[in-house]
Short mmCIF file of C-alpha atoms in Angstrom, two decimals:
data_model
loop_
_atom_site.label_atom_id
_atom_site.label_comp_id
_atom_site.label_asym_id
_atom_site.label_seq_id
_atom_site.Cartn_x
_atom_site.Cartn_y
_atom_site.Cartn_z
CA MET A 1 0.00 0.00 0.00
CA LYS A 2 1.41 3.35 -1.03
CA GLY A 3 1.35 5.97 1.72
CA THR A 4 0.85 9.74 1.78
CA THR A 5 1.83 12.60 4.06
CA THR A 6 -1.27 14.67 3.26
CA LEU A 7 -5.02 14.11 3.14
CA THR A 8 -6.83 16.17 0.48
CA SER A 9 -10.08 16.67 -1.44
CA VAL A 10 -10.24 17.57 -5.17
CA ASP A 11 -12.73 18.69 -7.82
CA ILE A 12 -13.30 16.37 -10.80
CA ARG A 13 -15.26 16.84 -14.04
CA ASN A 14 -17.54 13.82 -13.60
CA VAL A 15 -17.90 10.61 -11.61
CA GLY A 16 -16.24 8.66 -14.42
CA GLU A 17 -12.87 10.16 -13.50
CA ALA A 18 -13.09 9.05 -9.87
CA ASN A 19 -11.26 5.74 -10.24
CA ALA A 20 -8.41 7.32 -12.21
CA VAL A 21 -8.00 10.24 -9.76
CA PHE A 22 -8.11 8.09 -6.62
CA GLY A 23 -5.81 5.52 -8.23
CA THR A 24 -3.06 7.98 -9.15
CA ASP A 25 -3.20 10.31 -6.12
CA THR A 26 -3.12 8.38 -2.82
CA SER A 27 -3.71 11.53 -0.76
CA VAL A 28 -7.25 12.08 -2.10
CA MET A 29 -10.04 11.07 0.27
CA VAL A 30 -12.93 13.17 -1.10
CA ALA A 31 -13.81 14.09 -4.70
CA ARG A 32 -16.42 16.69 -5.78
CA PRO A 33 -17.88 15.96 -9.29
CA LYS A 34 -19.29 18.88 -11.30
CA ARG A 35 -22.94 19.24 -12.33
CA HIS A 36 -24.16 17.19 -15.30
CA PRO A 37 -26.91 18.06 -17.86
CA PHE A 38 -28.48 14.59 -17.98
CA PHE A 39 -31.52 13.02 -16.41
CA HIS A 40 -29.48 10.22 -14.87
CA PHE A 41 -26.20 9.79 -12.99
CA THR A 42 -23.99 6.87 -11.97
CA ILE A 43 -22.07 6.06 -8.79
CA PRO A 44 -18.96 3.85 -9.20
CA GLU A 45 -18.07 0.95 -6.92
CA GLY A 46 -15.68 1.55 -4.02
CA PHE A 47 -17.06 4.96 -2.97
CA TYR A 48 -19.50 6.47 -0.51
CA ALA A 49 -21.65 8.96 -2.50
CA LEU A 50 -23.51 12.01 -1.16
CA VAL A 51 -26.20 13.50 -3.44
CA THR A 52 -27.74 16.99 -3.40
CA ARG A 53 -30.99 18.38 -4.81
CA HIS A 54 -30.79 22.12 -5.64
CA GLY A 55 -27.69 22.23 -3.42
CA ALA A 56 -29.40 20.65 -0.39
CA HIS A 57 -28.47 17.20 0.81
CA ALA A 58 -30.78 14.44 -0.55
CA VAL A 59 -31.45 11.27 1.42
CA TYR A 60 -31.64 7.90 -0.37
CA THR A 61 -34.69 5.72 0.39
CA ASP A 62 -34.49 1.99 -0.25
CA SER A 63 -37.60 0.94 -2.22
CA SER A 64 -37.55 -2.65 -0.85
CA THR A 65 -37.05 -1.93 2.86
CA GLY A 66 -38.05 1.73 3.12
CA LYS A 67 -34.88 2.60 5.06
CA GLN A 68 -33.28 6.00 4.52
CA SER A 69 -29.56 6.65 4.27
CA PRO A 70 -27.43 9.72 3.54
CA VAL A 71 -25.15 7.53 1.37
CA TRP A 72 -26.40 6.48 -2.07
CA PRO A 73 -25.49 2.97 -3.34
CA SER A 74 -23.42 2.39 -6.45
CA GLY A 75 -25.11 1.95 -9.83
CA LEU A 76 -27.35 3.91 -12.21
CA HIS A 77 -29.87 6.38 -10.79
CA LEU A 78 -32.54 8.37 -12.65
CA GLY A 79 -33.28 11.97 -11.82
CA PRO A 80 -33.40 15.55 -13.10
CA PRO A 81 -30.16 17.48 -13.76
CA TRP A 82 -30.41 19.32 -10.44
CA LEU A 83 -30.10 15.96 -8.64
CA LYS A 84 -26.31 15.41 -8.68
CA VAL A 85 -23.48 13.64 -6.86
CA SER A 86 -21.88 16.22 -4.60
CA HIS A 87 -19.14 14.16 -2.88
CA LEU A 88 -17.41 10.80 -3.41
CA VAL A 89 -15.56 9.42 -0.36
CA THR A 90 -13.20 6.46 -0.82
CA LYS A 91 -14.00 3.18 0.93
CA GLN A 92 -10.41 1.97 0.85
CA SER A 93 -8.03 2.25 3.78
CA MET A 94 -5.56 5.15 3.72
CA LEU A 95 -1.90 4.95 4.81
CA PHE A 96 -0.95 8.24 6.45
CA ASN A 97 2.78 8.87 7.11
CA THR A 98 4.20 11.46 9.51
CA GLU A 99 7.66 12.19 10.94
CA ILE A 100 7.94 13.08 14.65
CA LYS A 101 11.12 15.07 15.34
CA GLY A 102 12.78 16.08 18.63
CA CYS A 103 11.43 13.25 20.78
CA LYS A 104 13.23 13.05 24.13
CA THR A 105 13.79 9.69 25.75
CA LYS A 106 13.87 8.93 29.45
CA ASP A 107 17.64 9.62 29.50
CA ASN A 108 17.22 12.90 27.44
CA VAL A 109 18.45 11.51 24.12
CA THR A 110 16.78 13.12 21.10
CA VAL A 111 15.36 10.58 18.59
CA MET A 112 13.40 10.90 15.36
CA ILE A 113 10.51 8.46 14.79
CA ASP A 114 8.67 7.92 11.49
CA MET A 115 5.08 6.87 12.12
CA ALA A 116 2.33 5.58 9.85
CA VAL A 117 -1.32 4.84 10.54
CA VAL A 118 -3.85 2.92 8.47
CA LEU A 119 -7.31 4.50 8.70
CA ARG A 120 -10.71 4.34 7.03
CA VAL A 121 -14.06 6.09 7.11
CA MET A 122 -16.66 3.98 8.95
CA GLY A 123 -19.57 4.44 6.54
CA GLU A 124 -20.80 0.90 5.89
CA PRO A 125 -24.57 0.25 6.25
CA VAL A 126 -25.69 -0.81 9.73
CA ASN A 127 -26.67 -4.51 10.02
CA GLU A 128 -26.39 -7.32 12.51
CA GLN A 129 -23.09 -8.64 11.18
CA GLN A 130 -21.45 -5.22 10.80
CA ARG A 131 -18.66 -4.12 13.13
CA SER A 132 -19.67 -1.66 15.83
CA GLY A 133 -19.13 2.00 14.96
CA ASP A 134 -20.02 1.85 11.22
CA ASP A 135 -22.79 4.24 10.24
CA PRO A 136 -23.55 5.92 6.87
CA TYR A 137 -24.02 9.24 8.71
CA ASN A 138 -20.28 9.14 9.54
CA VAL A 139 -19.65 9.88 5.83
CA TYR A 140 -21.81 13.01 5.98
CA LYS A 141 -20.08 14.05 9.23
CA PHE A 142 -16.62 13.46 7.72
CA VAL A 143 -17.36 15.49 4.56
CA HIS A 144 -19.02 18.48 6.20
CA GLU A 145 -17.49 18.57 9.70
CA VAL A 146 -14.18 16.74 9.90
CA THR A 147 -12.85 17.22 6.29
CA PRO A 148 -9.60 15.60 5.05
CA VAL A 149 -7.48 18.61 6.01
CA GLY A 150 -8.91 18.68 9.53
CA LEU A 151 -8.34 14.94 9.90
CA GLN A 152 -4.72 15.39 8.79
CA ALA A 153 -4.14 18.07 11.41
CA GLN A 154 -5.78 16.05 14.19
CA LEU A 155 -3.84 12.91 13.26
CA SER A 156 -0.52 14.76 13.14
CA ASP A 157 -1.11 16.38 16.53
CA ALA A 158 -2.41 13.18 18.15
CA LEU A 159 0.49 11.10 16.84
CA ALA A 160 3.06 13.69 17.87
CA GLU A 161 1.68 13.85 21.37
CA ALA A 162 1.40 10.07 21.72
CA VAL A 163 4.90 9.39 20.32
CA ARG A 164 6.58 12.03 22.48
CA THR A 165 4.84 10.65 25.55
CA LEU A 166 5.91 7.15 24.54
CA ALA A 167 9.53 8.13 23.90
CA ARG A 168 9.72 9.85 27.29
CA SER A 169 8.85 6.55 29.00
CA VAL A 170 11.82 4.52 27.62
CA TYR A 171 15.62 4.77 27.49
CA HIS A 172 17.40 5.26 24.21
CA THR A 173 18.64 1.66 24.40
CA GLU A 174 15.01 0.51 24.57
CA VAL A 175 13.61 2.79 21.88
CA PHE A 176 14.25 0.29 19.06
CA GLY A 177 11.89 -2.09 20.82
CA LEU A 178 9.06 0.21 19.75
CA ARG A 179 9.53 -0.90 16.13
CA THR A 180 6.44 -2.59 14.80
CA VAL A 181 6.86 -6.33 14.25
CA GLY A 182 4.66 -8.92 12.62
CA CYS A 183 2.77 -11.65 14.43
CA THR A 184 5.22 -14.34 13.38
CA GLU A 185 8.22 -12.37 14.60
CA LEU A 186 6.45 -11.56 17.87
CA GLU A 187 5.66 -15.26 18.44
CA GLY A 188 9.35 -16.08 17.86
CA VAL A 189 10.42 -13.43 20.38
CA GLN A 190 7.99 -14.74 22.99
CA GLU A 191 9.23 -18.28 22.42
CA LYS A 192 12.80 -17.15 23.04
CA LEU A 193 11.79 -15.25 26.18
CA PHE A 194 9.99 -18.18 27.81
CA SER A 195 12.43 -20.84 26.62
CA SER A 196 15.08 -22.16 29.06
CA HIS A 197 17.22 -24.00 26.50
CA HIS A 198 20.20 -21.64 26.79
CA THR A 199 23.15 -23.82 27.75
CA GLN A 200 26.42 -22.72 29.26
CA GLU A 201 28.14 -23.65 26.02
CA GLN A 202 26.03 -21.09 24.14
CA LYS A 203 26.89 -18.43 26.74
CA ASP A 204 30.60 -19.26 26.43
CA THR A 205 30.42 -19.04 22.64
CA GLU A 206 28.23 -15.94 22.34
CA GLY A 207 29.47 -14.13 25.44
CA GLU A 208 27.58 -12.67 28.36
CA HIS A 209 26.96 -9.37 26.53
CA ASN A 210 25.41 -11.05 23.49
CA TYR A 211 23.21 -13.26 25.59
CA TYR A 212 21.84 -10.56 27.90
CA ASP A 213 21.61 -7.94 25.12
CA ALA A 214 19.54 -10.31 22.99
CA LEU A 215 17.35 -11.11 25.97
CA GLU A 216 16.86 -7.40 26.71
CA ALA A 217 16.07 -6.70 23.04
CA ASN A 218 13.41 -9.40 23.03
CA PHE A 219 11.82 -7.92 26.15
CA ASN A 220 11.86 -4.49 24.54
CA ILE A 221 10.21 -5.84 21.37
CA GLU A 222 7.43 -7.50 23.33
CA SER A 223 6.82 -4.41 25.46
CA GLY A 224 6.92 -2.21 22.30
CA ALA A 225 4.25 -4.34 20.66
CA SER A 226 1.98 -3.96 23.67
CA ILE A 227 2.67 -0.20 23.71
CA MET A 228 1.65 0.09 20.01
CA ASP A 229 -1.58 -1.75 20.77
CA GLY A 230 -2.29 0.70 23.58
CA MET A 231 -1.56 3.68 21.31
CA LYS A 232 -4.00 2.27 18.71
CA LEU A 233 -6.73 2.00 21.37
CA ARG A 234 -6.15 5.59 22.54
CA LEU A 235 -6.30 6.94 18.96
CA ASN A 236 -9.51 5.03 18.23
CA ARG A 237 -11.12 6.44 21.39
CA GLN A 238 -10.35 9.89 20.02
CA PHE A 239 -11.41 9.37 16.36
CA TYR A 240 -14.31 6.89 16.67
CA PRO A 241 -16.80 9.71 17.49
CA GLN A 242 -15.71 11.41 14.24
CA GLY A 243 -16.39 8.27 12.16
CA ILE A 244 -12.70 7.36 11.60
CA GLU A 245 -11.19 3.98 12.50
CA ILE A 246 -7.45 3.57 13.10
CA GLN A 247 -6.73 0.03 11.90
CA HIS A 248 -2.97 -0.10 12.41
CA VAL A 249 -0.27 2.02 14.08
CA ILE A 250 3.17 1.41 12.57
CA VAL A 251 6.63 2.61 13.65
CA LYS A 252 8.46 2.68 10.33
CA ASP A 253 11.85 3.97 11.41
CA ILE A 254 13.71 5.18 14.53
CA ARG A 255 16.88 7.30 14.21
CA LEU A 256 19.24 8.15 17.09
CA PRO A 257 21.90 10.89 17.01
CA ASP A 258 25.01 9.94 15.04
CA VAL A 259 27.29 10.01 18.12
CA ILE A 260 25.12 7.53 20.03
CA GLN A 261 24.73 5.33 16.99
CA GLY A 262 28.54 5.33 16.62
CA GLN A 263 29.01 4.35 20.27
CA MET A 264 26.44 1.57 19.93
CA SER A 265 28.14 0.37 16.76
CA GLN A 266 31.57 0.35 18.51
CA LYS A 267 30.10 -1.58 21.42
CA THR A 268 28.56 -4.06 19.04
CA MET A 269 31.90 -4.42 17.22
CA VAL A 270 33.80 -5.07 20.49
CA ILE A 271 31.24 -7.62 21.56
CA SER A 272 31.42 -9.25 18.14
CA GLN A 273 35.23 -9.34 18.22
CA ASN A 274 35.26 -10.92 21.67
CA ALA A 275 32.71 -13.47 20.52
CA MET A 276 34.79 -14.15 17.41
CA GLN A 277 37.94 -14.73 19.52
CA ARG A 278 36.07 -17.12 21.80
CA MET A 279 34.62 -18.91 18.81
CA GLN A 280 38.08 -19.12 17.19
CA GLN A 281 39.54 -20.67 20.36
CA LYS A 282 36.62 -23.04 20.48
CA HIS A 283 37.21 -23.85 16.83
CA ASP A 284 40.91 -24.58 17.38
CA MET A 285 40.17 -26.88 20.29
CA LEU A 286 37.50 -28.65 18.28
CA SER A 287 39.93 -28.98 15.36
CA LEU A 288 42.55 -30.69 17.55
CA VAL A 289 39.98 -33.02 19.04
CA GLN A 290 38.59 -33.81 15.61
CA ASN A 291 42.06 -34.51 14.16
CA GLU A 292 42.75 -37.01 16.95
CA GLU A 293 39.37 -38.58 16.46
CA ILE A 294 40.01 -38.75 12.69
CA LYS A 295 43.30 -40.62 13.25
CA THR A 296 41.67 -43.03 15.64
CA LEU A 297 38.76 -43.58 13.27
CA SER A 298 41.18 -44.09 10.35
CA GLN A 299 43.04 -46.84 12.22
CA THR A 300 39.79 -48.45 13.28
CA HIS A 301 38.49 -48.26 9.74
CA ASN A 302 41.68 -49.78 8.28
CA GLU A 303 41.53 -52.73 10.67
CA ALA A 304 37.85 -53.20 9.98
CA ARG A 305 38.53 -52.98 6.23
CA LYS A 306 41.20 -55.69 6.41
CA GLU A 307 38.83 -57.93 8.35
CA LEU A 308 36.10 -57.23 5.88
CA ILE A 309 38.44 -58.03 2.95
CA GLU A 310 39.39 -61.39 4.48
CA ASP A 311 35.77 -62.16 5.25
CA GLY A 312 34.91 -61.13 1.72
CA ASN A 313 37.53 -63.44 0.21
CA TYR A 314 36.24 -66.36 2.25
CA GLU A 315 32.70 -65.51 1.35
CA GLY A 316 33.78 -65.28 -2.29
CA ILE A 317 35.23 -68.81 -2.21
CA LEU A 318 31.99 -70.11 -0.70
CA GLN A 319 29.98 -68.26 -3.29
CA ASN A 320 32.14 -69.67 -6.13
CA LEU A 321 31.59 -73.22 -4.80
CA GLN A 322 27.89 -72.60 -4.58
CA LEU A 323 27.97 -71.11 -8.07
CA GLU A 324 29.70 -74.18 -9.49
CA MET A 325 27.14 -76.39 -7.80
CA LEU A 326 24.39 -74.26 -9.25
CA TYR A 327 26.02 -74.52 -12.71
CA ALA A 328 26.17 -78.33 -12.42
CA GLU A 329 22.57 -78.48 -11.25
CA GLY A 330 21.61 -76.15 -14.05
CA ASP A 331 23.34 -78.36 -16.67
CA ARG A 332 21.56 -81.41 -15.27
CA GLN A 333 18.22 -79.67 -15.38
CA ILE A 334 18.94 -78.41 -18.90
CA LYS A 335 19.71 -81.97 -20.12
CA SER A 336 16.60 -83.28 -18.41
CA ILE A 337 14.55 -80.52 -19.97
CA GLU A 338 16.07 -81.20 -23.43
CA THR A 339 15.34 -84.94 -23.14
CA GLN A 340 11.80 -84.28 -22.04
CA ARG A 341 11.49 -81.75 -24.84
CA ASP A 342 12.61 -84.30 -27.46
CA ILE A 343 10.13 -86.86 -26.09
CA ASP A 344 7.35 -84.28 -26.09
CA VAL A 345 8.27 -83.21 -29.63
CA GLU A 346 8.18 -86.82 -30.89
CA LEU A 347 4.83 -87.38 -29.19
CA VAL A 348 3.50 -84.21 -30.71
CA GLU A 349 4.79 -85.23 -34.15
CA VAL A 350 3.21 -88.72 -33.86
CA GLU A 351 -0.07 -87.25 -32.71
CA SER A 352 0.14 -84.67 -35.49
CA ASN A 353 0.80 -87.39 -38.12
CA LEU A 354 -2.11 -89.43 -36.81
CA ALA A 355 -4.33 -86.40 -36.84
CA VAL A 356 -3.18 -85.54 -40.38
CA GLN A 357 -3.76 -89.14 -41.59
CA ARG A 358 -7.15 -89.19 -39.94
CA ILE A 359 -8.04 -85.87 -41.52
CA GLU A 360 -6.83 -87.12 -44.94
CA ASP A 361 -8.87 -90.32 -44.62
CA GLU A 362 -11.90 -88.36 -43.59
CA THR A 363 -11.27 -86.01 -46.47
CA LYS A 364 -11.06 -88.89 -48.99
CA LEU A 365 -14.20 -90.47 -47.59
CA GLU A 366 -15.96 -87.17 -47.76
CA VAL A 367 -14.73 -86.62 -51.33
CA GLU A 368 -15.94 -90.11 -52.39
CA ARG A 369 -19.24 -89.55 -50.66
CA ILE A 370 -19.63 -86.19 -52.34
CA ARG A 371 -18.60 -87.73 -55.72
CA GLU A 372 -21.09 -90.60 -55.41
CA GLN A 373 -23.73 -88.25 -54.16
CA SER A 374 -22.97 -85.97 -57.10
CA LYS A 375 -23.22 -88.90 -59.55
CA ALA A 376 -26.50 -90.00 -58.02
CA ASP A 377 -27.79 -86.46 -58.07
CA SER A 378 -26.61 -86.06 -61.69
CA GLU A 379 -28.28 -89.35 -62.71
CA ILE A 380 -31.46 -88.25 -61.03
CA LEU A 381 -31.23 -84.85 -62.66
CA LEU A 382 -30.40 -86.50 -66.05
CA GLY A 383 -33.39 -88.81 -65.74
CA VAL A 384 -35.56 -85.90 -64.74
CA MET A 385 -34.22 -83.89 -67.67
CA ARG A 386 -34.74 -86.73 -70.11
CA ALA A 387 -38.23 -87.25 -68.85
CA GLU A 388 -38.86 -83.57 -69.24
CA VAL A 389 -37.29 -83.71 -72.76
CA ASP A 390 -39.50 -86.70 -73.67
CA VAL A 391 -42.49 -84.87 -72.32
CA ILE A 392 -41.53 -81.79 -74.30
CA LEU A 393 -40.88 -83.90 -77.48
CA ALA A 394 -44.15 -85.75 -77.01
CA LYS A 395 -45.92 -82.46 -76.59
CA GLY A 396 -44.10 -81.21 -79.73
CA GLU A 397 -45.01 -84.31 -81.73
CA LEU A 398 -48.56 -84.05 -80.48
CA GLU A 399 -48.68 -80.46 -81.61
CA ILE A 400 -47.07 -81.44 -84.97
CA ALA A 401 -49.57 -84.28 -85.41
CA LYS A 402 -52.39 -81.93 -84.55
CA THR A 403 -50.98 -79.39 -87.02
CA LEU A 404 -50.43 -82.06 -89.75
CA SER A 405 -53.88 -83.41 -89.19
CA LYS A 406 -55.24 -79.94 -89.51
CA GLY A 407 -53.15 -79.52 -92.73
CA ASP A 408 -54.30 -82.87 -94.12
CA ARG A 409 -57.83 -82.01 -93.24
CA ALA A 410 -57.42 -78.75 -95.02
CA ILE A 411 -55.81 -80.52 -98.01
CA PHE A 412 -58.54 -83.15 -98.03
CA GLU A 413 -61.14 -80.50 -97.83
CA ALA A 414 -59.40 -78.64 -100.68
CA GLU A 415 -59.07 -81.83 -102.74
CA GLY A 416 -62.68 -82.69 -102.02
CA ILE A 417 -63.60 -79.36 -103.44
CA SER A 418 -61.18 -79.53 -106.42
CA ALA A 419 -61.51 -83.28 -107.28
CA PRO A 420 -64.70 -82.97 -109.37
CA LEU A 421 -63.22 -80.03 -111.15
CA ASN A 422 -59.91 -81.83 -111.84
CA ARG A 423 -61.80 -84.89 -113.01
CA ASN A 424 -63.85 -82.84 -115.43
CA LEU A 425 -60.66 -81.16 -116.64
CA ASN A 426 -58.85 -84.46 -117.09
CA ASP A 427 -61.83 -85.91 -118.95
CA HIS A 428 -61.92 -82.91 -121.21
CA ILE A 429 -58.19 -83.12 -121.94
CA THR A 430 -58.40 -86.86 -122.54
CA GLU A 431 -61.26 -86.32 -124.91
CA LEU A 432 -59.28 -83.70 -126.77
CA LEU A 433 -56.26 -86.01 -127.00
CA ARG A 434 -58.48 -88.86 -128.22
CA LEU A 435 -59.91 -86.67 -130.86
CA LYS A 436 -56.51 -85.52 -131.90
CA ALA A 437 -55.18 -89.08 -131.99
CA GLN A 438 -58.00 -90.22 -134.08
CA TYR A 439 -57.47 -87.36 -136.36
CA THR A 440 -53.80 -88.20 -136.70
CA LEU A 441 -54.44 -91.85 -137.36
CA ALA A 442 -57.00 -90.93 -139.83
CA THR A 443 -54.62 -88.79 -141.79
CA ASN A 444 -51.58 -91.19 -141.65
CA ASP A 445 -51.18 -93.14 -144.84
CA LYS A 446 -48.49 -95.49 -143.60
CA LEU A 447 -50.38 -96.88 -140.59
CA VAL A 448 -51.03 -100.66 -140.69
CA ILE A 449 -53.31 -102.19 -138.08
CA THR A 450 -53.65 -105.93 -137.82
CA GLY A 451 -55.63 -108.11 -135.47
CA ILE A 452 -56.77 -111.62 -134.85
CA ASP A 453 -60.37 -110.91 -135.37
CA GLY A 454 -60.21 -107.21 -136.45
CA GLY A 455 -63.03 -105.18 -135.16
CA LYS A 456 -63.34 -102.21 -133.06
CA ALA A 457 -59.96 -102.40 -131.27
CA ALA A 458 -58.05 -102.59 -134.48
CA ASN A 459 -59.82 -99.63 -135.84
CA GLN A 460 -58.91 -97.59 -132.76
CA LEU A 461 -55.25 -98.57 -132.94
CA LEU A 462 -55.17 -97.67 -136.61
CA GLN A 463 -56.51 -94.31 -135.72
CA ALA A 464 -53.90 -93.87 -132.99
CA HIS A 465 -51.11 -94.97 -135.29
CA ALA A 466 -52.22 -92.43 -137.87
CA VAL A 467 -52.24 -89.74 -135.22
CA LEU A 468 -48.72 -90.57 -134.02
CA ASN A 469 -47.36 -90.46 -137.51
CA THR A 470 -48.61 -86.96 -138.04
CA SER A 471 -48.20 -85.51 -134.60
CA VAL A 472 -45.04 -87.13 -133.22
CA PRO A 473 -41.77 -85.61 -134.42
CA ASN A 474 -39.55 -87.61 -136.74
CA ASP A 475 -36.70 -87.90 -134.28
CA VAL A 476 -38.77 -90.10 -131.89
CA ASP A 477 -37.69 -93.76 -131.84
CA HIS A 478 -40.03 -96.29 -133.47
CA LYS A 479 -39.81 -98.44 -130.35
CA ALA A 480 -41.25 -95.63 -128.32
CA ARG A 481 -44.03 -95.27 -130.75
CA ASN A 482 -44.74 -99.01 -130.65
CA SER A 483 -44.72 -98.84 -126.83
CA ILE A 484 -47.34 -96.14 -126.86
CA LEU A 485 -49.56 -98.14 -129.17
CA ALA A 486 -49.13 -101.19 -127.01
CA GLU A 487 -50.10 -99.32 -123.88
CA MET A 488 -53.16 -97.99 -125.66
CA ALA A 489 -54.05 -101.49 -126.66
CA VAL A 490 -53.68 -102.65 -123.09
CA ALA A 491 -55.68 -99.70 -121.86
CA SER A 492 -58.43 -100.54 -124.20
CA GLY A 493 -58.76 -103.96 -122.59
CA THR A 494 -57.90 -106.07 -125.71
CA GLY A 495 -54.47 -107.42 -126.50
CA ASP A 496 -55.28 -108.89 -129.90
CA VAL A 497 -54.20 -105.77 -131.84
CA ARG A 498 -50.70 -105.11 -133.16
CA ILE A 499 -49.67 -101.88 -134.76
CA PHE A 500 -46.69 -101.40 -137.02
CA ALA A 501 -45.78 -97.90 -138.03
CA GLY A 502 -43.23 -97.59 -140.73
CA ALA A 503 -40.70 -94.91 -141.00
CA ASP A 504 -40.56 -92.28 -143.79
#
């Protein structure tokens, strides 16, 4: 915490600058913002705020509880421009430093003491858990009655009076006991005071002066701590009615005149030199004793080392014998393990061969079974397929027969229709040929027809012979012609006619 030697109040442009101003200047306790032209205003955290309406102090009323307070809480507040923040008072603790000069001790030695006090304004709201003495009206009292400058003057005067009174009650050799110490240091001092573990050896080493001076210093520190607590209580009795709490009273520095400080330094040096001489003598004696002890220990250690070496050699021989026995046992176990391994391997190989042979036999049997089953299945399928083919062929032949029968029926029906016509045509053609043959026979001069009895058949053959002579080309063989005449004779039903046609 940075301290200050003055307590002041300043004017700022608006409440927004409060944090920056209070942060940079540690002497500021009160800030006065200027008027604003808005219908709202804000109060920052960490400050007690007093608000005025038309220059008169305005009291804040809590809407939830109905309680009134001269201090307005932080946050945003709505109101006309004439409702403004008049004062901002810091909530943080202030460290006030002051130097008290010309303090006379009990033996009339002038000392200078630098003091510091930690203080705060007791303006927190009153509640059941709040420390006694806090009241928001203390803020109003501090701003308008006490003021930072007035507090500075009262603190300086009160501290000067208390310190001078305190210095007058102690000797200059005890004045350094007034220095403020922490709780840990004070507990250490009290432990040293009430401890009885100071041996004669420590007194011989440190010296009588060091021992009693340290004891006196510890007593002075403890008494100084109790004196500071008393001073804090007296200051709080004075400033509590004004709304100010003194939290800590600190003695920062104590300075004696240079002559006395020189004398004390010389005394300390003499005491230190005497202690150093005694410690050096003690050190020399301890060195001699330690050297003798080192020699004795070296001899003892050498003898013990030799014994240990001999014991170690004997133990090594025993260990080597045990190791050889372990090696022999290990070789025996290795051979036994190898033999058992070979036996196990052979058994495994035999079992594996048997398993392989069994698997191969089972495989062959399964293959044969599958082959026979496949043949049987194929024969069955072939028979089924052949049956199906026969069925299909039979169905095809049936359909063909049906189709052929339908065709024959159609042909027969067509022939039945065309037969009479063909017969009439054939009769007509035959009649034409007969007429033509007769005509040819009739006009052939070379035709000779002979018969047994003559008659009608001979006449017809003569007519046919005449026709063939005139109608058949000359290049036709006479045997063919005779064959035709013979066939006609046969067709006529009489074989007693012979026809001879001569050539031209």
